[in-house]
Every structure is written in structure tokens, then in C-alpha cells.
Short mmCIF file of C-alpha atoms in Angstrom, two decimals:
data_model
loop_
_atom_site.label_atom_id
_atom_site.label_comp_id
_atom_site.label_asym_id
_atom_site.label_seq_id
_atom_site.Cartn_x
_atom_site.Cartn_y
_atom_site.Cartn_z
CA MET A 1 -0.44 0.25 0.55
CA ASN A 2 1.17 3.46 -1.03
CA PHE A 3 -0.68 6.12 0.78
CA GLU A 4 1.60 8.65 -0.80
CA LEU A 5 -0.36 11.70 -2.53
CA THR A 6 1.88 11.30 -6.10
CA LYS A 7 3.71 15.32 -7.74
CA GLU A 8 -0.13 16.05 -8.63
CA GLN A 9 -2.36 14.89 -6.38
CA GLU A 10 0.23 17.68 -4.18
CA MET A 11 0.77 20.20 -6.91
CA THR A 12 -3.23 20.65 -7.08
CA ARG A 13 -4.05 20.74 -3.55
CA LYS A 14 -1.57 23.38 -2.67
CA MET A 15 -3.11 25.67 -5.90
CA VAL A 16 -7.28 25.25 -4.64
CA ARG A 17 -5.83 25.54 -0.89
CA ASP A 18 -4.88 29.08 -1.70
CA PHE A 19 -6.80 29.68 -4.43
CA ALA A 20 -9.94 28.68 -1.38
CA ASN A 21 -7.31 30.22 1.79
CA ASN A 22 -7.09 33.68 -0.01
CA VAL A 23 -10.01 33.81 -2.35
CA ILE A 24 -13.08 32.17 -0.70
CA ALA A 25 -12.15 31.95 2.71
CA PRO A 26 -12.82 36.26 3.33
CA ARG A 27 -16.15 36.20 0.98
CA ALA A 28 -17.46 32.87 3.31
CA VAL A 29 -19.59 34.89 6.06
CA ASP A 30 -20.84 36.90 3.99
CA ILE A 31 -21.89 34.44 1.54
CA ASP A 32 -24.19 32.47 4.29
CA ARG A 33 -25.46 35.46 5.94
CA HIS A 34 -26.76 36.81 3.29
CA ALA A 35 -27.16 33.01 1.14
CA GLU A 36 -25.73 34.72 -1.72
CA PHE A 37 -24.36 32.63 -4.40
CA PRO A 38 -20.99 33.01 -5.37
CA LYS A 39 -21.43 33.27 -9.26
CA ASP A 40 -18.00 34.38 -9.73
CA ILE A 41 -16.12 32.59 -7.45
CA PHE A 42 -17.56 29.77 -9.43
CA ASP A 43 -16.73 31.56 -12.90
CA GLU A 44 -12.69 32.02 -11.47
CA MET A 45 -12.64 28.17 -10.31
CA GLY A 46 -13.13 27.10 -14.28
CA ARG A 47 -11.09 29.67 -15.68
CA LEU A 48 -8.41 27.87 -13.50
CA GLY A 49 -9.93 24.14 -14.68
CA LEU A 50 -11.12 23.29 -11.12
CA LEU A 51 -14.73 22.08 -13.21
CA GLY A 52 -12.81 19.20 -15.66
CA ILE A 53 -10.90 17.73 -12.70
CA PRO A 54 -11.42 14.37 -13.79
CA PHE A 55 -12.97 14.62 -17.45
CA PRO A 56 -9.60 14.02 -19.51
CA GLU A 57 -8.05 16.73 -21.65
CA GLU A 58 -9.95 15.85 -25.22
CA TYR A 59 -13.00 16.03 -23.78
CA GLY A 60 -12.10 20.46 -22.16
CA GLY A 61 -10.60 18.72 -19.12
CA SER A 62 -8.21 18.25 -16.85
CA GLY A 63 -7.17 14.89 -17.22
CA GLY A 64 -7.11 14.24 -13.39
CA ASP A 65 -8.08 11.19 -11.20
CA THR A 66 -11.37 10.98 -8.30
CA VAL A 67 -8.32 11.41 -5.79
CA THR A 68 -6.94 14.67 -6.78
CA TYR A 69 -11.33 16.17 -6.95
CA ALA A 70 -12.14 15.19 -3.69
CA LEU A 71 -8.72 17.00 -2.46
CA ALA A 72 -9.99 19.16 -4.35
CA VAL A 73 -14.11 19.24 -3.29
CA GLU A 74 -11.86 19.01 1.07
CA GLU A 75 -10.22 22.73 0.93
CA ILE A 76 -12.93 24.62 -0.62
CA GLY A 77 -15.20 22.52 1.51
CA ARG A 78 -12.22 23.08 4.94
CA VAL A 79 -13.49 27.66 3.71
CA CYS A 80 -16.97 27.24 2.16
CA GLY A 81 -19.31 24.71 2.63
CA SER A 82 -21.82 26.28 0.25
CA THR A 83 -19.19 26.50 -2.07
CA GLY A 84 -17.83 22.74 -1.55
CA LEU A 85 -21.44 21.87 -1.79
CA SER A 86 -22.28 24.02 -5.02
CA TYR A 87 -19.20 22.69 -6.38
CA ALA A 88 -19.23 18.22 -5.30
CA ALA A 89 -22.80 18.72 -7.21
CA ALA A 90 -21.22 21.00 -10.33
CA VAL A 91 -19.23 17.88 -10.75
CA SER A 92 -19.69 15.01 -9.88
CA LEU A 93 -23.99 15.71 -10.71
CA GLY A 94 -24.46 17.89 -12.88
CA ALA A 95 -21.52 16.91 -15.42
CA SER A 96 -20.38 13.69 -14.47
CA PRO A 97 -24.08 12.04 -15.84
CA ILE A 98 -22.99 12.95 -19.34
CA TYR A 99 -19.42 11.42 -19.45
CA TYR A 100 -19.87 8.33 -18.46
CA PHE A 101 -23.39 7.47 -19.93
CA GLY A 102 -23.22 10.50 -23.01
CA THR A 103 -23.57 9.73 -26.06
CA GLU A 104 -20.78 11.56 -28.84
CA GLU A 105 -22.59 14.31 -28.97
CA GLN A 106 -24.32 15.04 -26.09
CA LYS A 107 -19.91 15.49 -24.46
CA GLN A 108 -19.30 18.29 -27.28
CA GLU A 109 -22.58 19.89 -27.45
CA TYR A 110 -23.68 19.78 -23.37
CA LEU A 111 -20.22 18.50 -20.94
CA ILE A 112 -17.04 20.67 -22.86
CA PRO A 113 -18.67 23.83 -21.98
CA LEU A 114 -18.98 22.73 -18.28
CA THR A 115 -16.09 20.89 -18.18
CA LYS A 116 -14.03 23.96 -19.84
CA GLY A 117 -16.14 26.58 -16.27
CA GLU A 118 -18.06 27.71 -19.25
CA GLY A 119 -20.99 27.40 -17.23
CA LEU A 120 -22.55 24.66 -13.97
CA ALA A 121 -25.06 20.98 -14.90
CA SER A 122 -26.97 20.21 -12.36
CA PHE A 123 -29.10 16.94 -11.52
CA GLY A 124 -32.72 16.60 -10.83
CA LEU A 125 -33.69 13.60 -8.51
CA THR A 126 -35.35 14.95 -5.63
CA GLU A 127 -38.96 14.91 -5.57
CA PRO A 128 -41.80 15.94 -3.03
CA ASN A 129 -42.76 13.10 -2.61
CA ALA A 130 -39.77 10.44 -4.04
CA GLY A 131 -36.02 11.38 -2.46
CA SER A 132 -34.66 7.77 -0.35
CA ASP A 133 -37.39 5.62 -2.99
CA ALA A 134 -35.41 7.14 -5.92
CA GLY A 135 -37.52 4.90 -8.07
CA GLY A 136 -40.92 5.64 -6.31
CA THR A 137 -40.23 8.66 -9.35
CA LYS A 138 -43.07 10.25 -10.36
CA THR A 139 -42.43 12.34 -12.92
CA ARG A 140 -43.33 11.27 -16.61
CA ALA A 141 -41.88 11.62 -20.59
CA GLU A 142 -43.42 10.07 -23.07
CA LEU A 143 -42.06 10.49 -26.35
CA THR A 144 -44.38 12.28 -29.34
CA GLY A 145 -43.05 11.46 -32.68
CA ASP A 146 -39.18 12.79 -32.29
CA HIS A 147 -39.31 14.23 -28.87
CA TYR A 148 -40.54 13.43 -24.88
CA VAL A 149 -42.90 15.59 -23.74
CA ILE A 150 -41.57 16.53 -19.64
CA ASN A 151 -44.33 16.78 -17.39
CA GLY A 152 -43.85 16.39 -13.00
CA GLU A 153 -41.59 18.54 -9.93
CA LYS A 154 -38.36 18.41 -9.39
CA CYS A 155 -37.73 20.08 -5.40
CA TRP A 156 -33.80 20.75 -3.64
CA ILE A 157 -31.79 20.30 -6.39
CA THR A 158 -28.55 21.77 -5.99
CA ASN A 159 -27.63 25.01 -8.77
CA ALA A 160 -30.42 24.40 -11.63
CA GLU A 161 -30.88 28.11 -11.29
CA TYR A 162 -27.32 28.56 -12.17
CA ALA A 163 -27.53 25.29 -14.54
CA ARG A 164 -26.05 25.71 -18.19
CA SER A 165 -27.75 22.43 -18.82
CA ILE A 166 -30.82 20.72 -15.87
CA THR A 167 -30.31 15.76 -16.56
CA VAL A 168 -33.36 14.80 -15.22
CA THR A 169 -35.39 11.63 -14.35
CA ALA A 170 -38.79 10.37 -14.99
CA VAL A 171 -41.56 7.36 -15.55
CA SER A 172 -40.49 7.09 -20.13
CA GLY A 173 -42.23 2.72 -20.33
CA LYS A 174 -43.02 -0.28 -17.90
CA ARG A 175 -41.26 -3.45 -17.83
CA GLU A 176 -42.04 -6.31 -19.16
CA ASP A 177 -42.45 -7.14 -15.14
CA GLY A 178 -44.97 -3.95 -15.04
CA LYS A 179 -42.32 -1.96 -12.81
CA ASN A 180 -41.02 0.98 -13.75
CA ILE A 181 -38.57 2.73 -16.88
CA ILE A 182 -36.56 5.31 -15.16
CA SER A 183 -34.95 7.23 -18.03
CA ALA A 184 -32.90 10.53 -18.23
CA PHE A 185 -32.81 13.17 -20.10
CA ILE A 186 -31.06 17.10 -20.57
CA ILE A 187 -32.80 19.40 -20.65
CA PRO A 188 -31.04 22.72 -22.15
CA LYS A 189 -32.19 25.67 -19.36
CA ASP A 190 -33.72 27.62 -21.19
CA THR A 191 -36.05 25.42 -22.08
CA GLU A 192 -40.04 26.89 -22.57
CA GLY A 193 -42.01 25.19 -19.53
CA MET A 194 -39.08 24.70 -17.72
CA LYS A 195 -39.55 26.82 -14.65
CA ILE A 196 -37.14 27.13 -11.61
CA THR A 197 -36.93 28.96 -8.21
CA SER A 198 -35.42 28.98 -5.40
CA PRO A 199 -38.29 29.50 -2.91
CA TYR A 200 -35.98 27.33 0.07
CA GLU A 201 -34.83 29.68 3.22
CA LYS A 202 -32.32 26.75 4.77
CA MET A 203 -30.23 26.01 8.00
CA GLY A 204 -26.51 25.70 6.56
CA VAL A 205 -24.89 25.78 3.09
CA ARG A 206 -27.23 28.67 2.42
CA GLY A 207 -24.20 30.07 -0.54
CA SER A 208 -25.46 26.94 -2.51
CA ASN A 209 -27.99 27.43 -4.69
CA THR A 210 -31.09 25.31 -4.57
CA SER A 211 -33.95 25.07 -6.59
CA GLU A 212 -37.23 23.91 -7.65
CA ILE A 213 -38.30 23.35 -11.14
CA ILE A 214 -42.05 22.69 -12.50
CA LEU A 215 -42.01 21.05 -16.28
CA GLU A 216 -44.51 21.02 -18.41
CA ASP A 217 -45.03 20.72 -21.28
CA VAL A 218 -41.89 20.35 -22.06
CA LYS A 219 -40.14 19.68 -25.08
CA VAL A 220 -37.13 17.51 -25.49
CA PRO A 221 -35.69 16.06 -29.27
CA LYS A 222 -35.34 12.31 -28.10
CA GLU A 223 -31.63 12.49 -28.26
CA ASN A 224 -31.72 14.34 -25.34
CA ILE A 225 -32.46 10.48 -23.58
CA LEU A 226 -29.10 10.05 -21.47
CA GLY A 227 -27.70 6.36 -22.03
CA ASP A 228 -29.01 3.04 -22.01
CA PRO A 229 -33.12 4.28 -21.75
CA SER A 230 -34.02 1.19 -19.55
CA LYS A 231 -31.59 1.23 -17.48
CA GLY A 232 -31.76 5.30 -16.22
CA PHE A 233 -32.20 4.15 -12.25
CA HIS A 234 -28.63 2.02 -11.95
CA GLN A 235 -26.99 4.85 -14.58
CA PHE A 236 -28.28 7.19 -11.36
CA LEU A 237 -27.80 5.43 -8.70
CA TYR A 238 -23.48 4.88 -10.20
CA THR A 239 -23.24 8.32 -10.20
CA LEU A 240 -24.41 8.82 -6.59
CA ASP A 241 -21.90 5.69 -5.45
CA GLY A 242 -19.33 8.78 -6.96
CA GLY A 243 -20.93 11.95 -5.37
CA ARG A 244 -21.35 9.98 -2.97
CA ILE A 245 -17.07 10.97 -2.54
CA SER A 246 -17.52 14.01 -3.32
CA ILE A 247 -20.05 14.62 -0.31
CA ALA A 248 -17.41 12.28 2.48
CA ALA A 249 -15.00 15.09 0.70
CA LEU A 250 -16.67 17.72 1.14
CA ALA A 251 -17.72 16.90 5.27
CA VAL A 252 -13.89 15.88 5.69
CA GLY A 253 -12.78 19.63 4.83
CA ILE A 254 -15.70 20.78 7.17
CA ALA A 255 -15.18 18.09 9.86
CA GLN A 256 -10.29 19.86 9.61
CA ALA A 257 -12.09 23.10 9.87
CA SER A 258 -13.77 21.83 13.52
CA LEU A 259 -10.77 20.89 14.72
CA ASP A 260 -8.72 24.05 12.91
CA LYS A 261 -10.50 26.38 14.47
CA ALA A 262 -11.15 24.24 18.07
CA LEU A 263 -7.15 23.39 18.46
CA ALA A 264 -7.35 27.35 17.75
CA TYR A 265 -9.33 28.38 20.21
CA ALA A 266 -8.18 25.69 22.90
CA LYS A 267 -4.41 27.16 22.74
CA GLU A 268 -5.57 30.73 23.06
CA ARG A 269 -8.31 30.32 25.81
CA LYS A 270 -6.99 31.28 29.30
CA GLN A 271 -9.02 29.18 32.65
CA PHE A 272 -8.25 28.27 35.64
CA GLY A 273 -4.38 30.14 35.80
CA GLN A 274 -3.85 27.68 32.16
CA SER A 275 -4.78 27.67 29.03
CA ILE A 276 -7.37 25.15 28.26
CA SER A 277 -5.51 22.80 25.38
CA LYS A 278 -4.33 22.16 28.55
CA PHE A 279 -6.66 20.19 30.59
CA GLN A 280 -8.01 16.93 29.61
CA ALA A 281 -11.15 17.05 29.45
CA ILE A 282 -10.33 18.57 26.54
CA GLN A 283 -7.24 16.70 25.02
CA PHE A 284 -9.76 14.16 25.02
CA LYS A 285 -12.44 16.17 22.63
CA LEU A 286 -9.95 17.25 20.41
CA ALA A 287 -7.56 14.24 20.29
CA ASP A 288 -10.82 12.31 18.98
CA MET A 289 -11.98 15.13 16.19
CA ALA A 290 -8.15 13.69 14.65
CA MET A 291 -8.91 10.74 15.04
CA GLU A 292 -11.75 10.39 13.08
CA VAL A 293 -11.38 12.65 10.62
CA GLU A 294 -7.73 11.47 9.89
CA LEU A 295 -10.25 7.90 9.16
CA ALA A 296 -12.44 9.92 7.23
CA ARG A 297 -9.92 10.61 4.84
CA ASN A 298 -8.71 8.43 4.57
CA MET A 299 -11.85 6.19 3.70
CA VAL A 300 -12.05 8.92 0.92
CA LEU A 301 -9.53 8.56 -0.11
CA LYS A 302 -9.80 4.87 -0.53
CA ALA A 303 -13.34 5.13 -2.08
CA ALA A 304 -12.10 6.81 -4.93
CA TRP A 305 -8.88 5.11 -5.31
CA LEU A 306 -10.91 2.00 -6.06
CA LYS A 307 -13.55 4.28 -8.47
CA ASP A 308 -10.46 4.92 -10.50
CA GLN A 309 -9.36 1.73 -10.40
CA LYS A 310 -12.28 1.08 -12.34
CA LYS A 311 -13.05 -1.20 -9.60
CA ASP A 312 -16.47 -2.01 -7.38
CA PHE A 313 -16.72 1.53 -4.88
CA THR A 314 -20.46 0.71 -3.45
CA LYS A 315 -19.48 -0.77 0.01
CA GLU A 316 -16.74 2.67 0.45
CA SER A 317 -17.90 4.70 -1.11
CA ALA A 318 -21.06 4.45 1.37
CA TYR A 319 -18.25 3.94 4.35
CA ALA A 320 -16.92 7.15 3.54
CA LYS A 321 -20.23 9.05 2.71
CA LEU A 322 -21.65 7.75 6.20
CA PHE A 323 -18.49 8.01 7.79
CA ALA A 324 -17.38 11.27 6.94
CA SER A 325 -20.41 12.97 7.26
CA GLU A 326 -21.34 12.18 11.23
CA THR A 327 -17.79 13.13 12.29
CA ALA A 328 -18.88 16.59 10.59
CA PHE A 329 -21.57 16.60 12.62
CA ARG A 330 -19.63 15.98 15.87
CA SER A 331 -16.58 17.43 14.81
CA SER A 332 -18.85 21.26 14.66
CA ASN A 333 -21.06 20.14 17.40
CA GLN A 334 -16.94 19.81 20.16
CA ALA A 335 -15.85 22.64 18.45
CA ILE A 336 -18.87 24.76 19.57
CA GLN A 337 -18.88 22.93 22.62
CA ILE A 338 -14.61 23.42 23.50
CA HIS A 339 -15.20 27.27 22.49
CA GLY A 340 -18.52 27.38 24.69
CA GLY A 341 -20.74 30.88 25.08
CA TYR A 342 -18.42 31.41 22.34
CA GLY A 343 -19.10 29.02 20.14
CA TYR A 344 -23.12 29.80 19.62
CA MET A 345 -21.62 33.41 18.07
CA ARG A 346 -21.58 33.63 14.70
CA GLU A 347 -18.54 35.65 14.71
CA TYR A 348 -16.81 32.55 14.88
CA GLU A 349 -17.79 29.90 12.61
CA VAL A 350 -17.90 27.35 14.08
CA GLU A 351 -21.92 27.00 13.95
CA ARG A 352 -21.31 27.88 10.66
CA PHE A 353 -19.74 24.62 10.06
CA LEU A 354 -22.34 22.52 11.87
CA ARG A 355 -25.47 23.70 10.42
CA ASP A 356 -23.62 22.84 6.76
CA ALA A 357 -22.58 20.16 8.34
CA LYS A 358 -26.34 18.12 9.13
CA LEU A 359 -27.40 18.48 5.35
CA LEU A 360 -24.45 16.35 4.82
CA GLU A 361 -25.94 12.96 6.70
CA ILE A 362 -28.62 13.83 4.50
CA GLY A 363 -28.20 14.81 1.58
CA GLU A 364 -26.63 12.32 -1.51
CA GLY A 365 -28.66 9.60 0.81
CA THR A 366 -29.65 9.34 4.05
CA SER A 367 -27.65 8.54 7.06
CA GLU A 368 -30.17 5.63 6.66
CA ILE A 369 -30.27 4.66 2.79
CA GLN A 370 -26.17 4.95 3.67
CA ARG A 371 -25.90 1.87 6.03
CA MET A 372 -29.15 -0.15 3.65
CA VAL A 373 -26.12 -0.25 1.61
CA ILE A 374 -23.72 -1.15 3.85
CA ALA A 375 -26.37 -4.12 4.14
CA ARG A 376 -26.91 -4.97 1.09
CA GLN A 377 -23.16 -4.86 0.17
CA LEU A 378 -22.76 -7.19 2.97
CA GLY A 379 -25.70 -10.03 1.47
CA CYS A 380 -28.35 -9.62 4.39
#
């Protein structure tokens, strides 16, 4: 086993860390406070090639791997959970399905602009009555001549308002056993009949755009169907497996930030004549935080490595997402506790880490769903 990063991976991590510290971090508080999507930051990220890290150069990407991409998500998430979430969703859920399953024509038209940073993409799966039960999708797509007509509703969709294209899932027919066939469709942003609003007032990741999509007689050419029309369900399960690695990486970033803030504060804060970092009660909290952050990071990198080696990574991505997201919540909660009353105040930022971390136990498969995935992989 070789746990060392390659020279290219280290260089990318340093580049992203410098960008995160110098450009994103100074605005993180305002992004959260004003629930402001930082489009200009994403434009700059596009120019730096960050939106194309895991894609081949022939499609406008950087030719990097999943490990490199996970490192980038962690560094961005360390300074701003909102920016980290939108970045992860743009690459893992927005662009990746087009790369995995798209035709050459679809890649040329839709993927290359995304990898070059000329726009973002979004993935519309969740519906008001179909979250964990994605098979319960109600959105319908009917083939009429050479077009599909799509009707339905999607909710809590990341980046939709700023997306160049949106891939949505819809029921397109019935299988022989009577179950629904779920297909995926690429819908360009300004397609008639697609209404996108952002009505949500969120607890955390407030600067990440979260939208509702209404589809009323939306017509798309049948060429816009993504991949095998009969395997849309399996395609988005594979997409979610990869997306869980990026959410886990984001969680590691938030957990690391919580540890960094708590450790720095514990060394500075004096009680009973000495810094509170000298008290065993505080030391044990910090030790547990440090241990869990490192374990979570290693699990993320293992899942990413397995994906890069084209090995099965379903179980490991669930391990990573489950453990890292719960680690982020525990670490941010402990960071608040170590800060005491100050931790409850916005000025010290750790309360933001807790609010941001909570979503990671819910989005892209709840912690309960991750445990179900793991149990199935165990043969239960």
C-alpha cells in the first residue's frame, strides 16, 4: 500500500488550498449570511480548471483522477461549505453523468462547456414524494414523434438556477414485470415549459443554490435521452455512488476546519490560570476529533482510488459518506462545545460548520440509506 500522493495531486491540492484561502475564505461569512451564490467565484474556478479536474483533456478537462478531485472538494469545503457543496454537485452530479453515459454528440454539446467552466450543470432526481425512494418518481416523459414531452416536479435541486443544462429523471414506460422504466433526459436551461425557482430558506449551506423545478409539457428531442433509456435507474445509482465520494470529501473539509478552529481556540483560551488545551477533558475531545478526521479522509481516498482503478466502490463510497458526514457533525458540535458561549456566536464561525454539516447526513442518501446500502453489500 502506498499512501503518498503523486506530485500532480500535491500540486493541485496546494493550488486549490491557496485559492480557497485567498479568494473564498474572506467571503465565506457573507456568503452564508446573505445566502448569496458566489457566481464570480465559480467563474474563476472554471478558469483555473477546477470544474474539469476528473475529466479527460479531450473533453476540455484537466485529465486528473477522482483522488485529485476529492482533495479539491475537501480544500474548498474547509473554508466554505456552501461553495464546496455547489462545486461537488456541479462536477459529480451535473457533469459526470454526461461523461459516463452521454453520446459523443452530447459530450461535445453539453460536457465540454461544463469542464471548461463556461457554465454549471444540475441533476434533478428528488421529488416532493420521491427522495430516498427514488423508484417512486412521478415525473413522466412521453415519446411523441421525435420528441419527449416531460411533466413533473423536482425539489431541492442544487445549482439549478445557475445551470447551463439540467439532467432530470422521469418515468418513460413500463418493464415486462410491470415496474416503471426510469430514464434520464438532458434539458437545456431555457427550454420552454421549465420553470426554476429558489424558494427555500435553509438552515445551512445557505450560499449553495437550491431550487424547485416545475416541468409543464417540456419538449426535448429524443436525442437528449441520456444513456440506455431502460437503465436510467442504474445510471443514477452509479452517479450517486460517485457523488457520495465528493460529499464525503466535503464533510472531511468541514470536520478539518472544526478541528483547526477548536485547537487554535483551546491554545489561546485561558481558564484557571492556564490554556484550556492543558485540560484532559479538552484534550480528549481534540484527540477524538483528530482521529476521526484522519480516518474519514483515508476512507474517502480509498473509495476514490477504487473508482480510479475501475474496481467496485459502492460499499466504500457508502462507508466514506456515512462516516465522514457523521464525523463532520460530531466535530463541529465538539468545536462549539470547546468554544463555550463563544461557539454559539456567529463571529467564531464554528456554528456555521455545524449548520453546514447537518445537510451532509441527509443529501445524496441519508445516513440510514447508507447503512442499507452497506448491509446489502454485505449480503443481508
